[in-house]
Structures are given as structure tokens and as C-alpha cells.
Coordinates of C-alpha atoms and ligand atoms in Angstrom, one line a residue:
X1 CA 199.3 121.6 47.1
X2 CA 201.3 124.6 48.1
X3 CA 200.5 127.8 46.8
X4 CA 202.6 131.4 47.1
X5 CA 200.4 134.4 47.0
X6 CA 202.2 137.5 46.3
X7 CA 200.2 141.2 46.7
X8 CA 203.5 143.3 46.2
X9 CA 203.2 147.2 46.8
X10 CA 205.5 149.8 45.5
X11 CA 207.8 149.6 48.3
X12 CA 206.1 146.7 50.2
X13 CA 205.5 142.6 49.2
X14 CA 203.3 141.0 51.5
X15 CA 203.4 137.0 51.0
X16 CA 201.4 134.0 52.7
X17 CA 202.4 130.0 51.8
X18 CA 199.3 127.9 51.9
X19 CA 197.2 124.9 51.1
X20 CA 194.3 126.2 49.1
X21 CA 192.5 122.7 50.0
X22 CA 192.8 122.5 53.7
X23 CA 193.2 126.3 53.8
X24 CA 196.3 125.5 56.3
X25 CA 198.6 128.8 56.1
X26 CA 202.2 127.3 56.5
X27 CA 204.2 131.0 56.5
X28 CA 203.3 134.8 56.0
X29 CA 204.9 137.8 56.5
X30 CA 205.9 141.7 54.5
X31 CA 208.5 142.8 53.2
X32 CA 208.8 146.7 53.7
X33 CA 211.1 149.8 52.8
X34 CA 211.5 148.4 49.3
X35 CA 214.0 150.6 47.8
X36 CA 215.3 152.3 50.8
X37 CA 216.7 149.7 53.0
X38 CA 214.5 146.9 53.5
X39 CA 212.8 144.9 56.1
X40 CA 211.5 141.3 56.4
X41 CA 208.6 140.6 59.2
X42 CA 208.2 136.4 58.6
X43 CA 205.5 134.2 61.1
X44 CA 204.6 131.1 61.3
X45 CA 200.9 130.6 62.3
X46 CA 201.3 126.9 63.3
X47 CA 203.7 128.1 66.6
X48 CA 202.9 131.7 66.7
X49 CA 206.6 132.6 66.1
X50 CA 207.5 135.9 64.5
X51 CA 210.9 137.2 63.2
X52 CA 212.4 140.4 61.9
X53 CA 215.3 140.8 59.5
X54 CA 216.8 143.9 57.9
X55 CA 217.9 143.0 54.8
X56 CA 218.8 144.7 52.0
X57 CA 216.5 145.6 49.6
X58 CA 217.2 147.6 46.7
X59 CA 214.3 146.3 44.3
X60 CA 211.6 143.9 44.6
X61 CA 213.8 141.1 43.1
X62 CA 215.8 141.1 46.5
X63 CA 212.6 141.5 48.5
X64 CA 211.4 138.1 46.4
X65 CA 214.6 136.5 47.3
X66 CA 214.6 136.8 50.8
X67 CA 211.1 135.4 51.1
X68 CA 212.2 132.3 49.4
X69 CA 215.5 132.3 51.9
X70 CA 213.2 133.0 54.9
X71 CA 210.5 129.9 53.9
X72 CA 213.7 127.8 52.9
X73 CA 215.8 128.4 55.6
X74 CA 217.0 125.8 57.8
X75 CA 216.2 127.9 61.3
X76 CA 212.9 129.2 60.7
X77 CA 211.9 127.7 56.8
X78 CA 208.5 126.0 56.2
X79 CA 209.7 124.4 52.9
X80 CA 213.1 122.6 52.2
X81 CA 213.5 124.1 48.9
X82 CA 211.7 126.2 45.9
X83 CA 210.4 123.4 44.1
X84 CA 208.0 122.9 46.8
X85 CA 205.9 125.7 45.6
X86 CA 203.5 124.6 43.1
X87 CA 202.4 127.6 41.8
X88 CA 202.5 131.6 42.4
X89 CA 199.2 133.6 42.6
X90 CA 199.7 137.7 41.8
X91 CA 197.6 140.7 43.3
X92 CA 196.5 143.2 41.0
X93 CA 195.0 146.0 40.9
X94 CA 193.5 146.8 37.5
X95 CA 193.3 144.3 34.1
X96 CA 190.8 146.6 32.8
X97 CA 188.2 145.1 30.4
X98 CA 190.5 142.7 29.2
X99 CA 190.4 140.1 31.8
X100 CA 186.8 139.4 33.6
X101 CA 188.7 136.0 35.7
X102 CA 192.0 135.2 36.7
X103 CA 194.5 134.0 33.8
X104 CA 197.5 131.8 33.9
X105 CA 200.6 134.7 33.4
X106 CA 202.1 134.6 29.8
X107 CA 204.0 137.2 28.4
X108 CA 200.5 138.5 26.0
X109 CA 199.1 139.1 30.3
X110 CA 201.8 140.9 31.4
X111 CA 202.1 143.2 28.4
X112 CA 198.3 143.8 28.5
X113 CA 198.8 144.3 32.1
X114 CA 201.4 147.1 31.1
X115 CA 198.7 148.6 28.8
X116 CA 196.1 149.3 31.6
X117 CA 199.5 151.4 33.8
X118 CA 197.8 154.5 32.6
X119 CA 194.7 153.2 34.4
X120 CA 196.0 152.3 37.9
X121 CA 199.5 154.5 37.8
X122 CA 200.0 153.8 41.8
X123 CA 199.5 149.8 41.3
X124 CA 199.8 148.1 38.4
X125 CA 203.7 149.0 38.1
X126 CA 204.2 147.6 41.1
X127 CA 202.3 144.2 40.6
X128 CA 204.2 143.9 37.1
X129 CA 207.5 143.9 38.9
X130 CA 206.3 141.7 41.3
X131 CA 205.3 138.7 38.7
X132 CA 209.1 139.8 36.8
X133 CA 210.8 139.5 40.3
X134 CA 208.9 135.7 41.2
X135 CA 209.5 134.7 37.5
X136 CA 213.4 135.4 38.2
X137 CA 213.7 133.6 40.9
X138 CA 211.4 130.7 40.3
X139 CA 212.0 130.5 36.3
X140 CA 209.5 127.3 36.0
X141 CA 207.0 127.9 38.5
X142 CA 203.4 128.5 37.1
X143 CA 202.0 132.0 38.1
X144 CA 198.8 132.9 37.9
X145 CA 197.3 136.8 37.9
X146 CA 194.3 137.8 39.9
X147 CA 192.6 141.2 39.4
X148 CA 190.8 143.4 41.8
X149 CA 188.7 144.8 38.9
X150 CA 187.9 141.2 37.2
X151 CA 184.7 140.7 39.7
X152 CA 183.0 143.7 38.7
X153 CA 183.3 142.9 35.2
X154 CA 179.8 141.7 35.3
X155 CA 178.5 145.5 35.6
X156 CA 176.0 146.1 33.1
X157 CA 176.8 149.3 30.8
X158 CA 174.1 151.4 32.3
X159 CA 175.9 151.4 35.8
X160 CA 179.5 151.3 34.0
X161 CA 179.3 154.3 32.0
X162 CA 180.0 157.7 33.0
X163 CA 177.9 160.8 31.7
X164 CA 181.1 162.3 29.1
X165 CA 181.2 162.3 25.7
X166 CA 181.1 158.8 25.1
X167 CA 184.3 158.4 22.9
X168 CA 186.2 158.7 26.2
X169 CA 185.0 155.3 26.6
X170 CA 185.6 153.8 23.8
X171 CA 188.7 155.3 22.7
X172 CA 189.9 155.7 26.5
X173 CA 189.0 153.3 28.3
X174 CA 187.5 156.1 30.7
X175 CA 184.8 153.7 32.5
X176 CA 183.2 153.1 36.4
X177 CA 185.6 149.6 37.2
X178 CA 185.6 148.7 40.7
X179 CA 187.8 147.4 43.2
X180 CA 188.3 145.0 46.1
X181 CA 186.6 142.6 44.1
X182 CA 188.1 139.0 45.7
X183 CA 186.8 140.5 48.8
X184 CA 183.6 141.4 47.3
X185 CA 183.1 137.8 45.9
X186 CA 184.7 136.0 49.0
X187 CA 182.4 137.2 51.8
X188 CA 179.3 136.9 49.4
X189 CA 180.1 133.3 49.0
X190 CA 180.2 132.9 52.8
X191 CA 177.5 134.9 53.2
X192 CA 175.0 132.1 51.0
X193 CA 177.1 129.7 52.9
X194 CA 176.3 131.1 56.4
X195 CA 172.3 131.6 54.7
X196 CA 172.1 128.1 53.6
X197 CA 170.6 129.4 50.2
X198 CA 172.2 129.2 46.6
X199 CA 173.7 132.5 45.2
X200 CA 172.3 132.7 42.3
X201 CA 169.0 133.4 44.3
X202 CA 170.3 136.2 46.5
X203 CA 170.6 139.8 46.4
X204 CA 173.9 140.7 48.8
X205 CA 175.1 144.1 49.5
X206 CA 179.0 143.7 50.7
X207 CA 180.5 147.0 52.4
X208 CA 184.2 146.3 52.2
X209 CA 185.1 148.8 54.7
X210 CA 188.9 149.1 55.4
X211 CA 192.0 151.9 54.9
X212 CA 190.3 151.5 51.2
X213 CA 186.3 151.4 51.4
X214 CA 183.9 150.6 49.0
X215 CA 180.0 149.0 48.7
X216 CA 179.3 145.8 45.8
X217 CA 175.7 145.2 45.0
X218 CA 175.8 141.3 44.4
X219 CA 172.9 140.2 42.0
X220 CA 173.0 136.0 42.0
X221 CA 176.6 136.1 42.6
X222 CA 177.4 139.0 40.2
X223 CA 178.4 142.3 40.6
X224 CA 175.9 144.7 39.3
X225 CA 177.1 148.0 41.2
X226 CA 179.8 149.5 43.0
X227 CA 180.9 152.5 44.6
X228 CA 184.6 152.5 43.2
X229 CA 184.8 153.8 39.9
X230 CA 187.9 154.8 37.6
X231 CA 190.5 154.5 39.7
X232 CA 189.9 153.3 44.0
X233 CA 189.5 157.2 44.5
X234 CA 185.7 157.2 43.9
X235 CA 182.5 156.2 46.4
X236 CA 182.9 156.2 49.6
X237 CA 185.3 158.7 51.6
X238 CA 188.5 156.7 53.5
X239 CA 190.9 156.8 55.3
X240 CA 193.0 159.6 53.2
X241 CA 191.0 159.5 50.2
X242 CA 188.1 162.1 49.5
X243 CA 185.2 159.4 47.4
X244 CA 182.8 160.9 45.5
X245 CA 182.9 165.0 45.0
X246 CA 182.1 167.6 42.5
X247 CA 184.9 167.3 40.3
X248 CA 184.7 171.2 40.0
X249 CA 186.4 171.5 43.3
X250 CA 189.4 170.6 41.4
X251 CA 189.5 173.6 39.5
X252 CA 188.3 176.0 42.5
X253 CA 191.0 174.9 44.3
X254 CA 194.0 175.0 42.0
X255 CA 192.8 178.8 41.5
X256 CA 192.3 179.8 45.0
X257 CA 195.0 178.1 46.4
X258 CA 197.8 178.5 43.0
X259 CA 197.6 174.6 43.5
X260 CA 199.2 172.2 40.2
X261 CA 196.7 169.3 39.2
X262 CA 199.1 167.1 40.7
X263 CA 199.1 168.6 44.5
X264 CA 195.5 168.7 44.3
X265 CA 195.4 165.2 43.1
X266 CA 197.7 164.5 46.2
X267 CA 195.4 166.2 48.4
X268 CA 192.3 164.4 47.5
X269 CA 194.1 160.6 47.1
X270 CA 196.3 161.0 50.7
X271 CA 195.0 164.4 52.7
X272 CA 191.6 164.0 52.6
X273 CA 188.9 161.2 53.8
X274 CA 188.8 160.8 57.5
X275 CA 192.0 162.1 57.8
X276 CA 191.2 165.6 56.2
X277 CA 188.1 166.1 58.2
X278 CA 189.0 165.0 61.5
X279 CA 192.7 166.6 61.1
X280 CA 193.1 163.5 63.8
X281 CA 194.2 160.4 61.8
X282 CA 193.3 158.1 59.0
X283 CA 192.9 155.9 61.4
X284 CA 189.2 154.9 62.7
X285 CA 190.5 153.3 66.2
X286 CA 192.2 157.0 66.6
X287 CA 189.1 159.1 65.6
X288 CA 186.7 156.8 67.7
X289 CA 189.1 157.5 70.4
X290 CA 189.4 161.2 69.8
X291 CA 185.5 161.4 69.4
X292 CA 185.0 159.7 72.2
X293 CA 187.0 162.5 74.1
X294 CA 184.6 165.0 72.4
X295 CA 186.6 165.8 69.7
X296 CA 183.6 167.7 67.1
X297 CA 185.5 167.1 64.3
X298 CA 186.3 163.6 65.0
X299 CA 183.2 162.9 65.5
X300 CA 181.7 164.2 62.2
X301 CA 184.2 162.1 60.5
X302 CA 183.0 159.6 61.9
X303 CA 179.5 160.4 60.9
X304 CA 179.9 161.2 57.6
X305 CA 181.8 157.9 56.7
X306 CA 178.1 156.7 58.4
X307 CA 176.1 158.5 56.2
X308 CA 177.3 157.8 53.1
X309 CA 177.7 154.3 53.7
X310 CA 174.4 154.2 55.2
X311 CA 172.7 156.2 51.5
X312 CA 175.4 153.6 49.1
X313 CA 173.8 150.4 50.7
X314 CA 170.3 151.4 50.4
X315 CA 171.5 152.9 47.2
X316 CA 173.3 149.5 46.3
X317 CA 169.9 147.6 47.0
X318 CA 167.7 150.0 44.8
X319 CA 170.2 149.1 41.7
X320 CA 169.2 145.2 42.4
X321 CA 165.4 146.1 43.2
X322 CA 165.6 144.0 46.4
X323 CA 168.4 143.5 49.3
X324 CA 168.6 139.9 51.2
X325 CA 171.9 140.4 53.3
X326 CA 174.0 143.1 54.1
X327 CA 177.8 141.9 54.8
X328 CA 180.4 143.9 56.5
X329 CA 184.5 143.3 56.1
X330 CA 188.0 144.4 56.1
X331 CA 189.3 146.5 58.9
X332 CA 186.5 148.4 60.4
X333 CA 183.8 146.2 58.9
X334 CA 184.8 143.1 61.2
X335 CA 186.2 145.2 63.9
X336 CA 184.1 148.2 64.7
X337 CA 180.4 147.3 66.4
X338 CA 179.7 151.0 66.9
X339 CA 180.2 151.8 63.5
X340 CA 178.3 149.1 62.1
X341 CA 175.6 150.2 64.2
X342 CA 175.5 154.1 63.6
X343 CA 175.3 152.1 59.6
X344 CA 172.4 150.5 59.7
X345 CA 170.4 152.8 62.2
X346 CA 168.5 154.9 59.4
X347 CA 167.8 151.4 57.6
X348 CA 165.0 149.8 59.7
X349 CA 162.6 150.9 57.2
X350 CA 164.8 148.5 54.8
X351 CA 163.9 145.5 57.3
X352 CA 167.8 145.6 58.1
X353 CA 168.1 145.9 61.7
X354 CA 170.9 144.5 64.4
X355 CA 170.8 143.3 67.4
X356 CA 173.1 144.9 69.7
X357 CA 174.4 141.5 71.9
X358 CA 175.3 139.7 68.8
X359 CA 176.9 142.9 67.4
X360 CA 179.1 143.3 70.3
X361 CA 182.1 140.6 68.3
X362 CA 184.8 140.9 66.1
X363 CA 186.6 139.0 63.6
X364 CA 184.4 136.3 63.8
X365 CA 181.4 135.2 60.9
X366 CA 178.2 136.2 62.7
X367 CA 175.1 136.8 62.0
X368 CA 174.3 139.8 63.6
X369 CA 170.6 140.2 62.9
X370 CA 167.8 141.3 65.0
X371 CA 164.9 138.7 65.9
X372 CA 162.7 141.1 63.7
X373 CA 165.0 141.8 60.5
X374 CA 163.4 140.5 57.6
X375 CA 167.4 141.5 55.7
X376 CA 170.0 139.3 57.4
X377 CA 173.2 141.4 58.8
X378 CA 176.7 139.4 58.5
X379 CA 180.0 139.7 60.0
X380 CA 182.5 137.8 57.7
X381 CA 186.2 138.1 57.8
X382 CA 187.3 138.7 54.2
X383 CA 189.9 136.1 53.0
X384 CA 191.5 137.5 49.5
X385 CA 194.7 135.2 50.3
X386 CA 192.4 132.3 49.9
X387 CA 190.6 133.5 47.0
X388 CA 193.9 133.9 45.3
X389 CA 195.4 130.4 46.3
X390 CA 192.3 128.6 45.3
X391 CA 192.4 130.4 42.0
X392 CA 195.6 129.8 41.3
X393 CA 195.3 125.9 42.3
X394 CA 192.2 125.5 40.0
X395 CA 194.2 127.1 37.1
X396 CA 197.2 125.4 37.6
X397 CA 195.1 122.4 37.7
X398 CA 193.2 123.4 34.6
X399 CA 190.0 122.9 36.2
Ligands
LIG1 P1 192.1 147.3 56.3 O1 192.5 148.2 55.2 O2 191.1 146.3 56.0 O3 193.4 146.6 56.9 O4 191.5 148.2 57.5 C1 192.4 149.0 58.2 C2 191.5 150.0 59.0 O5 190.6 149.3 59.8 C3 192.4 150.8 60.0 O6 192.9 151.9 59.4 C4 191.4 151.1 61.0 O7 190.8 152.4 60.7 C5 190.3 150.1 60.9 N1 190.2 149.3 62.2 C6 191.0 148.2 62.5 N2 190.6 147.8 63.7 C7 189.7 148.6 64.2 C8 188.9 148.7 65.4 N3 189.1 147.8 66.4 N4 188.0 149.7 65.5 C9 187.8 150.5 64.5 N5 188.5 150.5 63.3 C10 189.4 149.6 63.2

């Protein structure tokens, strides 16, 4: 079976062809500068080759169409035409409460995507366009729609709810929801894999930790608690985004510094996280660098992103009353050794300790525990491609 997953942006579309079954990748690649010119990186794992096209790209329906060209072409294709494709599985972001598992895409999904806009403004717009863009091109082709927020769906009310007046729930949808959640449910998967034990016996505490960052408490394969809230703005601080503050910080600075609501809101979402505090980058690999050159407030960065990770997974293990594994993923999870170690230092007491040989890897599943840790440490790779394509094939298949 050949499955398209499609995680389109608002000016980008990344794509991957694969097999959900063998988990072969046959083509992946981005399409960038949506809207302004366009640009079309295409590679072929099997050979290694890479190409780059500019091609013009006024909307995402062009963008779409040069993907098929480019995995149809005669030069550097992977497919020798569109029917190929059994089925398209969609990014996105936010399906509110209305979907809790992926859904076969009908026109009722796409217009109660549209309803939940107002909750992901920056996102769901884009993914919408997306799934109108693929259904243009490939009119017959059964799509499938998987959501970021479906995982944590499982959240009981108590660690849902937000302390406002509770008609802002109910009339406004105004409610903790949580992201990354096909990461989340990937590497805790592999993580009872790598353990040998069932899930629905384990406590897992996954710490997504990427450009976006956020902590999942994983109670028998559910998600119980997570750091992400309302929108991916909450929990922990990231690359350019500020996590948790007092909201009233808001309001100070609009009156000290004559801000509107919507430059502070563009402070906090793009000037802040790592980026605001180390004025260096958003970039971990540049503020390890620049810290390592004694940059002070590079390194503080560096050591709050730490700290609060450190307080969210002990945090993340008090809401489950117990912690079995801790997981690390995404960017800096699988690559950076020294931050997962500066992590888990204050967690001993916790029984979570590392050792620092097996530590010293990236990008490969590891178990990266200490000889005395009585909580197993993991390095897993998160997969959300594969996630999306085994989805889709199971839904498709009407498994
Ligand atoms: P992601 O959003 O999962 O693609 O993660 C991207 C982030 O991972 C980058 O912005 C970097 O901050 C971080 N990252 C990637 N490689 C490394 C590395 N070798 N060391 C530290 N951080 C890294």
C-alpha cells in the first residue's frame, strides 16, 4: 500500500510517500515560500538523491501539484502515475473535542475542522487548504485527517479545565488541549516495545522536546496530562515561544510599553522562549555553542528550558501517582546528550538516573539508563509520518 502524508504549513507543505506496512519511505521532500515564489526540495531515501526546483507557487494547490509532478516524473518520479496513491493522510493541528481519533475526511470533517479556526488561528487554515488542495488534484483518492490534539482527548476534566468562570468552557470551548500528540503516542508505543511490557500496565512520561516542546503523562497508553494547553503557547518555554507565565504580564506590558494585544501576542508566540532570553537564537545547537563560549545568558537559557522540564516530568509523574519510563524526542530530545543530562540531574531521588556512556548517542532508540535506575530512560526517534500512514491505511481499510 502506498500512502501520501501531507503536514502542510501556511507557506510550507512537507510530504513523504510510504508503505505503512514495511515502513519503506519511497519519496519526501517540502515545499516552501508558498505564496511568494515557491520552492520544491524532493529525495529519495532509497539512493540518497536530492533535488531542488523553483517553481511557482502562488497557493497551496500549485505546491500540491508539483509534488504529484515530482513523484510522477519520468527523471526523478517514484510512482508512474496518481492512481498509485492509495490514500492521503492530513496533519492537523486542532479538531477540538470533536474528534478524539483520526476520521476518514467528508465534507461534515472539514467544516467542523473550519469551526475549531478560532481555536488554532496559525494552523488549522492552513491544514484545511491542504485537504481542498489534495482533493483537487486527486478528486477520488480517500483522505484521511489526523489531529495533534486527538491523543490527549483522554484528559480527564480535572487536569482539562482551567480555573475561569466555567461557561467559558462550555460555551467557548476555552479548555487545556494538548499538542504533538502522534508523537506523544508513537514513542510511548516504542517505549513498551523497547520495555517488553504491555501498555496498558505502564506509566510513561514523554518530553517531546523540539522548535515546539511539550511533556505527556501516559497512564496505560492514555494521556492523562500535558504541558500544552489552549493553544501550543502553554508549558514549557521553546524555541520563540514564552510557555507558561502570569497572564498579567500581558497587561503590564501593553501599558508600559503602549504595546496592542496583538504585538504582545507576537512577542510572546515568536520573541520570546530561548530566543528572548538568550537574545542568541532559537536555536539550541547555537545557544549550546554560544554558552559554551561563556555566553551568561546563553547559558541561563539553557538552564531554564532544564528546570522546567526537569519540575513538568516529575510534575507529569505525580499526576499518574507513579513514573516507569521517561522518553525523550524530536529535535533536541534525540539529539542533545548534555541537555538530557542537565534533565534528569535533580531526578535521582525519582530513581531516574542515566548513565553517561550510553547517553553519549543520537538518533538512535536507546535505552539510556543507569545500572541503578529503578525508572528506565529512552532515546526514541519520534515517527509522526508513520503514525499518520498507518492510520490512514487502517481507515482506508476499515479496520
Ligand atoms: P524539531 O522541532 O523536533 O525539528 O527540533 C528542532 C530543534 O532541535 C532545533 O531548533 C534545535 O534547537 C534542536 N536540535 C537539533 N539538533 C540538535 C543538536 N545536535 N543539539 C542540540 N539541539 C539540537
Amino acid at each position: 500500500m502506498k500512502i501520501l502524508v501531507i503536514n502542510t504549513g501556511s507557506s510550507s507543505l512537507k510530504y513523504q510517500l510510504m508503505d505503512p506496512d514495511t515502513q519503506e519511505v519511497f519519496a519526501q521532500g517540502l515545499c516552501e515560500r508558498i505564496g511568494i515564489d515557491g520552492r520544491l526540495t524532493h529525495k529519495i531515501p532509497a539512493n540518497g538523491a536530492k533535488y531542488e526546483f523553483d517553481i511557482a507557487m502562488p497557493t497551496h494547490a500549485e505546491a500540491i501539484q508539483a509534488v504529484m509532478d515530482a513523484l510522477t516524473s519520468a527523471e526523478h518520479g517514484v510512482i508512474k502515475n496518481m492512481d498509485e496513491i492509495d490514500a492521503v493522510g492530513h496533519r492537523v493541528v486542532h479538531a477540538g473535542e470533536t474528534f478524539a481519533c483520526s476520521v476518514m475526511i467528508s465534507q461534515a470533517v472539514i467544516d467542523a475542522l473550519e469551526e475549531c479556526i478560532p481555536l488554532a488561528p496559525l494552523h488549522n487554515p492552513a491544514n484545511i487548504v491542504g485537504i481542498r488542495a489534495c482533493q483537487k488534484v486527486m478528486p477520488n483518492t480517500p483522505m484521511v485527517g489526523v489531529f495533534d490534539t486527538a491523543f490527549h482527548q483522554t484528559m480527564p476534566p480535572r487536569a482539562f479545565i482551567y480555573a475561569i468562570p466555567y461557561e467559558y468552557y462550555t460555551k467557548n470551548h476555552v479548555r487545556r488541549y494538548g499538542f504533538h500528540g502522534t508523537s506523544h503516542y508513537y514513542v510511548s508505543r516504542r517505549a513498551a516495545d523497547m520495555l517488553g511490557r504491555p501498555i496498558e500496565e505502564l506509566k510513561i512520561v514523554t518530553c517531546h522536546l523540539g522548535n515546539g516542546s511539550s511533556v505527556c503523562a501516559i497512564d496505560g497508553g492514555k494521556s492523562v496530562e500535558t504541558s500544552m494547553g489552549f493553544t501550543p503557547l502553554d508549558g514549557l518555554p521553546m524555541g520563540t515561544r514564552c510557555g507558561a507565565i502570569d497572564v498579567s504580564i500581558i497587561d503590564y506590558l501593553m501599558q508600559t510599553h503602549h504595546l496592542s494585544i496583538d504585538e504582545v501576542m507576537d512577542i510572546l508566540n515568536k520573541k520570546s522562549g530561548v530566543l528572548g532570553v538568550s537574545g542568541v537564537s532559537s536555536d539550541f545547537r547555537d545557544i549550546e555553542a554560544a554558552a559554551a563560549q561563556g555566553n551568561e545568558r546563553a547559558k541561563l537559557a539553557i538552564d531554564m528550558f532544564c528546570y522546567k522540564t526537569t519540575k513538568r516530568i516529575a510534575s507529569a509523574s505525580a499526576a499518574m501517582g507513579g513514573i516507569d519510563a521517561v522518553v525523550f524526542t524530536a529535535g533536541i530530545g534525540e539529539n542533545s546528550a548534555e541537555l538530557r543530562a542537565q534533565i534528569v540531574e535533580n531526578l535521582g531521588f525519582m530513581g531516574i538516573k542515566i548513565d553517561p556512556a550510553k547517553n553519549n548517542v543520537r538518533g538512535v532508540e536507546t535505552d539510556i539508563s543507569a545500572a541503578d535506575a529503578t525508572v528506565r530512560t529512552l532515546l526514541i526517534p519520534t515517527n509522526e509520518e508513520l503514525v499518520i500512514a498507518q492510520d490512514t491505511a487502517r481507515l482506508v481499510r476499515g479496520e
